[in-house]
Short mmCIF file of C-alpha atoms in Angstrom, two decimals:
data_model
loop_
_atom_site.label_atom_id
_atom_site.label_comp_id
_atom_site.label_asym_id
_atom_site.label_seq_id
_atom_site.Cartn_x
_atom_site.Cartn_y
_atom_site.Cartn_z
CA UNK A 1 125.22 83.17 8.15
CA UNK A 2 121.89 82.90 10.68
CA UNK A 3 123.37 79.28 11.57
CA UNK A 4 126.77 81.60 13.47
CA UNK A 5 124.02 83.54 15.04
CA UNK A 6 122.76 80.72 16.49
CA UNK A 7 125.76 79.35 17.40
CA UNK A 8 126.62 82.35 19.53
CA UNK A 9 123.35 82.85 20.99
CA UNK A 10 123.75 78.72 21.85
CA UNK A 11 127.19 79.63 24.03
CA UNK A 12 126.04 82.57 25.27
CA UNK A 13 123.37 81.15 27.10
CA UNK A 14 125.45 78.46 27.84
CA UNK A 15 127.61 80.41 29.69
CA UNK A 16 124.92 82.26 31.57
CA UNK A 17 124.27 78.94 32.39
CA UNK A 18 127.63 77.98 34.04
CA UNK A 19 128.12 80.94 35.44
CA UNK A 20 124.36 81.04 37.16
CA UNK A 21 124.55 77.87 39.21
CA UNK A 22 128.47 78.36 39.98
CA UNK A 23 127.00 81.18 41.63
CA UNK A 24 124.25 78.81 42.62
CA UNK A 25 127.00 75.97 44.25
CA UNK A 26 129.01 78.57 46.03
CA UNK A 27 125.57 80.09 47.67
CA UNK A 28 124.61 76.53 49.01
CA UNK A 29 127.95 76.39 50.88
CA UNK A 30 128.58 79.02 52.13
CA UNK A 31 124.83 78.52 53.73
CA UNK A 32 126.48 75.06 54.88
CA UNK A 33 129.06 77.24 56.56
CA UNK A 34 126.36 78.94 58.54
CA UNK A 35 124.20 76.08 59.21
CA UNK A 36 127.56 74.33 60.34
CA UNK A 37 128.06 77.52 62.74
CA UNK A 38 124.58 77.48 63.89
CA UNK A 39 124.90 73.69 64.89
CA UNK A 40 127.98 74.87 66.65
CA UNK A 41 126.35 77.84 68.54
CA UNK A 42 123.15 75.59 70.18
CA UNK A 43 125.20 72.77 71.11
CA UNK A 44 127.92 74.77 73.39
CA UNK A 45 124.57 76.39 74.15
CA UNK A 46 123.58 73.11 75.50
CA UNK A 47 126.30 72.59 77.02
CA UNK A 48 126.30 75.25 78.94
CA UNK A 49 123.09 75.47 80.44
CA UNK A 50 123.55 72.42 81.29
CA UNK A 51 126.53 74.07 84.28
CA UNK A 52 125.10 74.28 88.14
CA UNK A 53 125.79 77.16 87.48
CA UNK A 54 123.46 79.82 89.38
CA UNK A 55 122.72 82.54 87.28
CA UNK A 56 123.30 85.96 88.10
CA UNK A 57 120.36 88.04 88.93
CA UNK A 58 118.39 90.20 86.62
CA UNK A 59 119.17 93.69 87.45
CA UNK A 60 115.24 94.80 86.95
CA UNK A 61 114.89 99.04 87.36
CA UNK A 62 111.54 100.62 87.80
CA UNK A 63 108.41 99.14 90.07
CA UNK A 64 109.84 95.58 90.93
CA UNK A 65 113.03 95.93 90.73
CA UNK A 66 115.27 98.15 93.43
CA UNK A 67 113.74 100.81 95.01
CA UNK A 68 117.34 102.76 95.98
CA UNK A 69 117.09 102.41 91.79
CA UNK A 70 113.57 104.06 91.38
CA UNK A 71 114.65 106.95 94.41
CA UNK A 72 117.38 107.33 92.15
CA UNK A 73 115.51 107.69 88.37
CA UNK A 74 112.33 109.41 90.59
CA UNK A 75 114.92 112.32 91.84
CA UNK A 76 115.96 112.95 88.23
CA UNK A 77 112.78 113.25 86.88
CA UNK A 78 111.92 115.58 89.21
CA UNK A 79 115.25 117.53 88.04
CA UNK A 80 114.83 117.31 84.64
CA UNK A 81 110.85 118.32 85.75
CA UNK A 82 112.75 121.88 87.14
CA UNK A 83 115.05 121.84 84.40
CA UNK A 84 112.13 122.03 81.98
CA UNK A 85 110.35 124.65 83.93
CA UNK A 86 113.29 127.40 83.80
CA UNK A 87 113.66 127.09 80.63
CA UNK A 88 110.43 126.90 78.86
CA UNK A 89 109.67 130.48 82.10
CA UNK A 90 113.22 132.28 80.24
CA UNK A 91 111.87 130.88 76.70
CA UNK A 92 108.78 132.85 77.85
CA UNK A 93 110.18 136.14 79.90
CA UNK A 94 112.59 136.55 76.46
CA UNK A 95 109.74 136.10 73.89
CA UNK A 96 107.30 138.66 76.57
CA UNK A 97 109.91 141.30 76.10
CA UNK A 98 110.97 141.36 72.63
CA UNK A 99 107.00 141.52 72.69
CA UNK A 100 106.76 144.26 74.27
CA UNK A 101 109.76 145.84 73.07
CA UNK A 102 108.25 145.96 69.33
CA UNK A 103 105.10 147.53 71.42
CA UNK A 104 102.69 143.86 70.66
CA UNK A 105 101.65 143.57 74.39
CA UNK A 106 100.74 146.18 76.19
CA UNK A 107 98.80 148.42 73.10
CA UNK A 108 102.35 151.50 72.65
CA UNK A 109 103.52 151.79 69.25
CA UNK A 110 106.76 150.48 69.61
CA UNK A 111 109.08 153.55 69.89
CA UNK A 112 111.39 153.01 66.84
CA UNK A 113 108.36 153.25 64.48
CA UNK A 114 107.97 157.40 64.64
CA UNK A 115 104.87 159.19 62.44
CA UNK A 116 105.56 162.23 60.27
CA UNK A 117 102.93 164.88 60.43
CA UNK A 118 101.36 164.44 56.36
CA UNK A 119 102.53 168.11 54.97
#
């Protein structure tokens, strides 16, 4: 009876080995395709680099770039700073009004709080 168990185990091990080998073979083939595609792309890049076409100048904004770009960036930054300042001031004013309404800023009790005399 033990021989049947061993036969099943050996056949299962062989089956798993075949499946692993098949998967490994497929991955090696896919790697070969990718390597071939990479070499083709490298050839195309090499041929494109051989052309005597002048490259376009790269656009660099900021300090080392065009002055108009830098001026636009400064104006945008200033506009954003002013807008944020107005938003911040509005939030502070709304908060202060809410605190005053509850009587937390000027020391007077809130108008909604009415103290009743003890009976």
